[in-house]
Coordinates of C-alpha atoms and ligand atoms in Angstrom, one line a residue:
M151 CA -5.2 23.9 33.3
P152 CA -8.1 25.5 35.2
A153 CA -6.9 28.4 37.4
I154 CA -8.7 27.1 40.5
G155 CA -7.6 24.0 42.4
L156 CA -8.3 22.4 45.7
G157 CA -6.6 23.1 49.1
T158 CA -6.4 20.5 51.9
W159 CA -5.0 22.3 54.9
D160 CA -7.1 21.4 57.9
M161 CA -8.3 18.1 56.3
G162 CA -7.5 14.9 58.2
E163 CA -7.7 16.8 61.6
G164 CA -11.1 15.5 62.5
H165 CA -12.8 18.9 62.1
A166 CA -15.0 17.3 59.4
P167 CA -15.7 13.6 58.8
R168 CA -12.9 12.2 56.6
A169 CA -15.3 10.8 54.1
Q170 CA -16.9 14.2 53.7
E171 CA -13.5 15.8 53.0
A172 CA -12.8 13.2 50.4
D173 CA -16.2 13.7 48.9
A174 CA -15.6 17.4 48.7
L175 CA -12.3 16.8 46.8
R176 CA -14.0 14.4 44.4
A177 CA -16.8 16.9 43.8
G178 CA -14.0 19.4 42.9
L179 CA -12.4 17.0 40.5
D180 CA -15.9 16.4 38.9
A181 CA -16.2 20.2 38.5
G182 CA -12.9 20.4 36.7
L183 CA -10.7 21.5 39.6
V184 CA -7.8 19.2 38.8
V185 CA -5.0 20.6 41.0
V186 CA -5.1 19.1 44.5
D187 CA -2.7 20.8 46.9
T188 CA -1.5 19.0 50.0
A189 CA 1.6 18.7 52.2
E190 CA 3.3 16.2 54.6
M191 CA 2.8 18.8 57.3
Y192 CA -1.0 18.9 57.1
A193 CA -2.5 16.8 59.9
D194 CA 0.9 15.1 60.1
G195 CA 0.2 13.3 56.9
G196 CA -3.5 12.9 57.5
A197 CA -4.4 15.3 54.7
E198 CA -2.4 13.3 52.3
E199 CA -4.3 10.2 53.4
V200 CA -7.6 12.0 52.7
V201 CA -6.3 12.9 49.2
G202 CA -5.3 9.3 48.7
D203 CA -8.9 8.3 49.6
A204 CA -10.3 10.9 47.2
L205 CA -8.1 9.8 44.3
A206 CA -8.7 6.1 44.7
G207 CA -9.5 4.8 41.2
R208 CA -9.1 8.2 39.6
R209 CA -5.5 9.2 40.2
D210 CA -5.2 10.4 36.6
D211 CA -8.0 13.0 37.0
A212 CA -5.7 15.1 39.3
V213 CA -2.6 17.1 39.1
L214 CA -1.2 16.3 42.6
V215 CA 0.9 18.8 44.5
S216 CA 2.5 18.0 47.8
K217 CA 5.2 19.7 49.9
V218 CA 8.3 18.7 51.8
Y219 CA 9.1 20.2 55.2
P220 CA 12.2 22.4 55.1
H221 CA 13.9 20.2 57.8
N222 CA 13.5 17.2 55.4
A223 CA 14.8 19.1 52.4
S224 CA 18.4 17.7 52.2
R225 CA 19.2 15.7 49.1
R226 CA 18.6 12.4 50.9
G227 CA 15.8 13.7 53.1
V228 CA 13.7 14.9 50.1
R229 CA 13.6 11.3 48.8
E230 CA 12.7 9.8 52.1
A231 CA 9.9 12.4 52.7
C232 CA 8.6 11.9 49.2
E233 CA 8.4 8.1 49.6
R234 CA 6.5 8.5 52.8
S235 CA 4.1 10.9 51.1
L236 CA 3.6 8.6 48.1
A237 CA 2.7 5.8 50.5
R238 CA 0.1 8.0 52.2
L239 CA -1.3 9.2 48.9
H240 CA -1.4 5.6 47.5
T241 CA 0.2 6.7 44.3
G242 CA 3.5 6.2 42.5
H243 CA 4.1 9.8 41.6
I244 CA 3.5 13.4 42.7
D245 CA 3.0 15.8 39.8
V246 CA 4.6 18.9 41.5
Y247 CA 6.6 18.6 44.7
L248 CA 7.3 21.8 46.6
L249 CA 9.7 23.0 49.2
H250 CA 7.2 24.2 51.8
W251 CA 9.3 27.1 52.9
R252 CA 13.0 27.9 53.0
G253 CA 15.0 26.3 55.9
R254 CA 18.5 25.4 56.8
H255 CA 19.3 23.2 53.9
P256 CA 21.0 25.0 51.0
L257 CA 18.6 25.5 48.0
A258 CA 21.2 23.8 45.8
E259 CA 21.0 20.6 47.8
T260 CA 17.2 20.6 47.8
V261 CA 17.2 21.2 44.0
Q262 CA 19.5 18.2 43.6
G263 CA 17.2 16.1 45.6
F264 CA 14.2 17.2 43.5
E265 CA 16.1 16.6 40.3
D266 CA 16.9 13.0 41.5
L267 CA 13.2 12.4 42.0
V268 CA 12.3 13.7 38.6
A269 CA 15.0 11.5 37.0
D270 CA 13.5 8.5 38.9
G271 CA 9.9 9.3 37.9
L272 CA 8.7 9.9 41.5
I273 CA 7.8 13.5 40.7
G274 CA 6.9 15.2 37.5
A275 CA 8.3 18.6 38.4
W276 CA 9.2 20.7 41.4
G277 CA 8.6 24.1 42.9
V278 CA 8.8 26.2 46.0
S279 CA 6.5 27.9 48.5
N280 CA 6.8 31.0 50.6
L281 CA 9.9 32.2 48.7
D282 CA 10.1 36.0 48.2
A283 CA 11.3 37.7 45.0
D284 CA 15.0 37.8 46.2
D285 CA 14.9 34.1 47.1
L286 CA 13.5 33.3 43.6
R287 CA 16.3 35.2 42.0
E288 CA 18.8 33.3 44.2
L289 CA 17.2 30.0 43.2
G290 CA 17.6 30.9 39.6
Q291 CA 21.4 31.1 40.1
V292 CA 21.8 27.6 41.7
P293 CA 22.5 24.6 39.4
G294 CA 19.2 23.3 38.1
G295 CA 17.3 26.1 39.8
K296 CA 15.7 27.4 36.6
A297 CA 13.6 24.2 36.5
C298 CA 11.4 25.5 39.3
V299 CA 7.8 25.6 37.9
T300 CA 5.9 27.5 40.6
D301 CA 6.1 29.5 43.8
Q302 CA 3.1 29.0 46.2
V303 CA 2.5 32.2 48.2
L304 CA -0.1 33.9 50.4
Y305 CA -2.0 36.1 47.9
N306 CA -5.6 37.5 48.1
L307 CA -7.3 40.8 48.1
T308 CA -6.2 41.6 51.7
R309 CA -2.5 40.4 50.9
R310 CA -1.5 42.2 47.8
G311 CA 2.2 42.5 48.5
P312 CA 3.2 39.8 45.9
E313 CA 2.0 42.2 43.1
L314 CA 5.2 44.2 43.6
G315 CA 7.5 41.3 44.4
V316 CA 6.8 37.6 43.7
L317 CA 4.4 38.0 40.8
P318 CA 6.8 40.0 38.5
A319 CA 9.8 37.9 39.7
A320 CA 7.9 34.6 38.9
A321 CA 6.8 35.9 35.5
A322 CA 10.3 36.9 34.7
S323 CA 11.5 33.4 35.5
G324 CA 8.7 31.8 33.5
M325 CA 7.1 30.2 36.5
S326 CA 3.5 30.3 37.7
V327 CA 2.2 31.4 41.1
M328 CA -0.1 29.4 43.3
A329 CA -2.2 31.6 45.6
Y330 CA -2.8 30.0 48.9
S331 CA -5.5 31.1 51.4
P332 CA -7.3 33.0 48.5
L333 CA -10.2 33.6 50.9
E334 CA -7.8 34.5 53.8
Q335 CA -9.1 31.4 55.6
A336 CA -12.7 32.9 55.4
R337 CA -11.7 36.1 57.2
I338 CA -12.0 38.0 53.9
F339 CA -15.8 38.1 54.2
D340 CA -15.4 40.3 57.3
A341 CA -12.3 42.2 56.3
P342 CA -12.4 46.0 55.9
G343 CA -13.7 46.6 52.3
A344 CA -15.6 43.4 52.3
E345 CA -18.8 45.2 51.3
A346 CA -17.3 45.8 47.9
L347 CA -17.2 42.0 47.4
T348 CA -20.9 41.9 48.1
T349 CA -21.6 44.8 45.7
V350 CA -19.6 43.3 42.9
A351 CA -21.1 39.9 43.5
A352 CA -24.6 41.3 43.3
R353 CA -23.9 42.7 39.8
H354 CA -23.0 39.2 38.6
D355 CA -25.5 37.2 40.6
A356 CA -22.4 35.6 42.2
T357 CA -21.1 35.2 45.7
A358 CA -18.5 37.1 47.6
A359 CA -16.2 34.0 47.5
Q360 CA -16.5 33.8 43.8
V361 CA -15.6 37.4 43.4
A362 CA -12.5 37.0 45.6
L363 CA -11.4 33.9 43.6
A364 CA -12.1 35.5 40.2
W365 CA -10.0 38.5 41.3
T366 CA -7.1 36.3 42.4
I367 CA -6.8 34.5 39.1
R368 CA -7.6 37.6 36.9
D369 CA -4.1 38.0 35.3
G370 CA -3.8 34.4 34.0
N371 CA -0.5 33.4 35.8
V372 CA -2.0 32.7 39.2
L373 CA -3.8 29.5 40.3
A374 CA -5.9 29.8 43.4
I375 CA -6.3 26.8 45.7
P376 CA -9.3 27.5 48.0
K377 CA -10.0 24.7 50.6
S378 CA -13.5 23.6 51.4
A379 CA -14.8 20.4 53.1
S380 CA -18.3 21.2 51.7
T381 CA -19.3 19.8 48.4
A382 CA -21.6 22.8 47.8
R383 CA -18.9 25.3 48.5
V384 CA -16.4 23.5 46.3
R385 CA -18.9 23.7 43.4
E386 CA -19.5 27.4 44.2
N387 CA -15.8 28.0 44.1
A388 CA -15.5 26.1 40.8
A389 CA -18.1 28.3 39.2
A390 CA -15.8 31.3 39.8
L391 CA -13.9 30.1 36.7
E392 CA -16.9 31.4 34.7
L393 CA -16.9 34.8 36.3
T394 CA -15.1 37.6 34.5
L395 CA -14.7 40.8 36.4
T396 CA -15.2 44.1 34.5
D397 CA -12.9 47.1 34.6
D398 CA -15.5 48.8 36.9
D399 CA -15.5 45.7 39.2
L400 CA -11.7 45.7 39.4
A401 CA -11.6 49.4 40.1
E402 CA -14.1 49.1 42.9
L403 CA -12.2 46.2 44.5
D404 CA -8.9 48.2 44.1
R405 CA -10.4 51.0 46.1
A406 CA -11.7 48.7 48.8
F407 CA -8.6 46.6 49.0
P408 CA -5.7 48.9 48.0
A409 CA -2.3 47.4 47.1
P410 CA 0.7 48.5 49.2
P411 CA 2.3 51.6 47.7
R412 CA 5.8 49.9 47.7
Q413 CA 7.3 46.5 47.9
V414 CA 6.8 44.8 51.2
P415 CA 8.3 41.5 52.5
L416 CA 6.3 38.4 51.6
E417 CA 3.7 37.6 54.2
T418 CA 3.1 34.0 55.3
L419 CA 0.5 32.2 57.4
Ligands
NAP753 N1 2.2 26.8 51.2 C1 1.7 27.2 52.3 O1 2.5 27.6 53.2 C2 0.2 27.2 52.6 C3 -0.3 27.9 53.7 C4 -1.7 27.9 53.9 C5 -2.5 27.2 52.9 N2 -1.9 26.5 51.9 C6 -2.8 25.8 50.9 O2 -3.8 26.7 50.4 C7 -5.0 26.1 50.6 C8 -6.1 27.2 50.8 O3 -5.8 28.0 51.9 P1 -6.5 27.9 53.3 O4 -7.1 26.6 53.5 O5 -5.5 28.4 54.3 O6 -7.6 29.1 53.3 P2 -8.8 29.5 52.2 O7 -8.9 28.5 51.1 O8 -8.5 30.9 52.0 O9 -10.1 29.4 53.2 C9 -10.5 28.2 53.7 C10 -11.7 28.5 54.5 O10 -12.7 29.2 53.7 C11 -14.0 28.4 53.8 N3 -14.6 28.5 52.5 C12 -14.1 27.8 51.4 N4 -14.9 28.1 50.3 C13 -15.9 29.0 50.8 C14 -17.0 29.6 50.2 N5 -17.3 29.5 48.9 N6 -17.8 30.4 51.0 C15 -17.5 30.6 52.3 N7 -16.5 30.0 52.9 C16 -15.7 29.2 52.2 C17 -13.6 27.0 54.3 O11 -14.6 26.5 55.1 P3 -15.3 25.0 54.7 O12 -14.2 24.0 54.6 O13 -16.1 24.8 55.9 O14 -16.0 25.3 53.4 C18 -12.4 27.3 55.2 O15 -12.8 27.7 56.5 C19 -4.8 25.2 51.9 O16 -5.9 24.4 52.1 C20 -3.5 24.6 51.6 O17 -3.7 23.5 50.6 C21 -0.6 26.6 51.7

């Protein structure tokens, strides 16, 4: 599966025309970005509706990821939320269904709800989001918890904490990591150290965004899901799959955006 997918946060809010947002997602699918990430939370279901528009007539082109609110993550609530999402998405199944973040419902109950949905064919697999390394270890101890396929977390050059926590914990559990906000919601271009992005990009005739994305997916177990409502920028992001950073590039980025010296709590947005 290509290591870059498509984010949808902010879609369906009216910040860009809905048809343009769906076009951008379709351009991403055409460029091979098959993973489409959404959530019941985004625009109160509006982002799922945009995804439904984008996937009309081509559902099988996508690996569809959506998320349940923590307050809906009881065994019964997970099913009801999933059914509402399926209706908005105009599909019969979600490929990977995530717990958006940890809330008051016990993980064991949420896992039971997810497993019911797998058994009934409403979802293909399930995962979590915003769970730190300790939470992942706890999840591995609950009945069925080892079936978790991914943890979606905030990870980019300016947020390197997961390298000492979630990334090794996920690898140890055999699950992948999805990196959300891989461009730090576009703030990365003005962050301290951003000039290194430009320098490295110039060496490859690439853009700063492509360098940031290529860095995020460099180790092979991370899938980045940048969001763009622009067809041109979606294609630009897709081309980052072809960019391989050299050891010199990585060293320069490491100096400009140093990792924390010790484990830090998982950051969220
Ligand atoms: N699980 C969670 O708790 C969680 C939290 C946050 C996000 N997410 C997911 O992760 C996805 C990505 O994160 P995000 O949307 O927060 O931030 P992001 O992908 O880091 O950044 C999106 C911003 O970058 C701009 N952009 C995209 N490509 C660009 C490029 N090539 N050059 C310049 N600017 C570019 C976009 O503008 P344009 O649209 O105008 O191009 C938008 O303003 C979300 O959409 C969502 O699906 C999950």
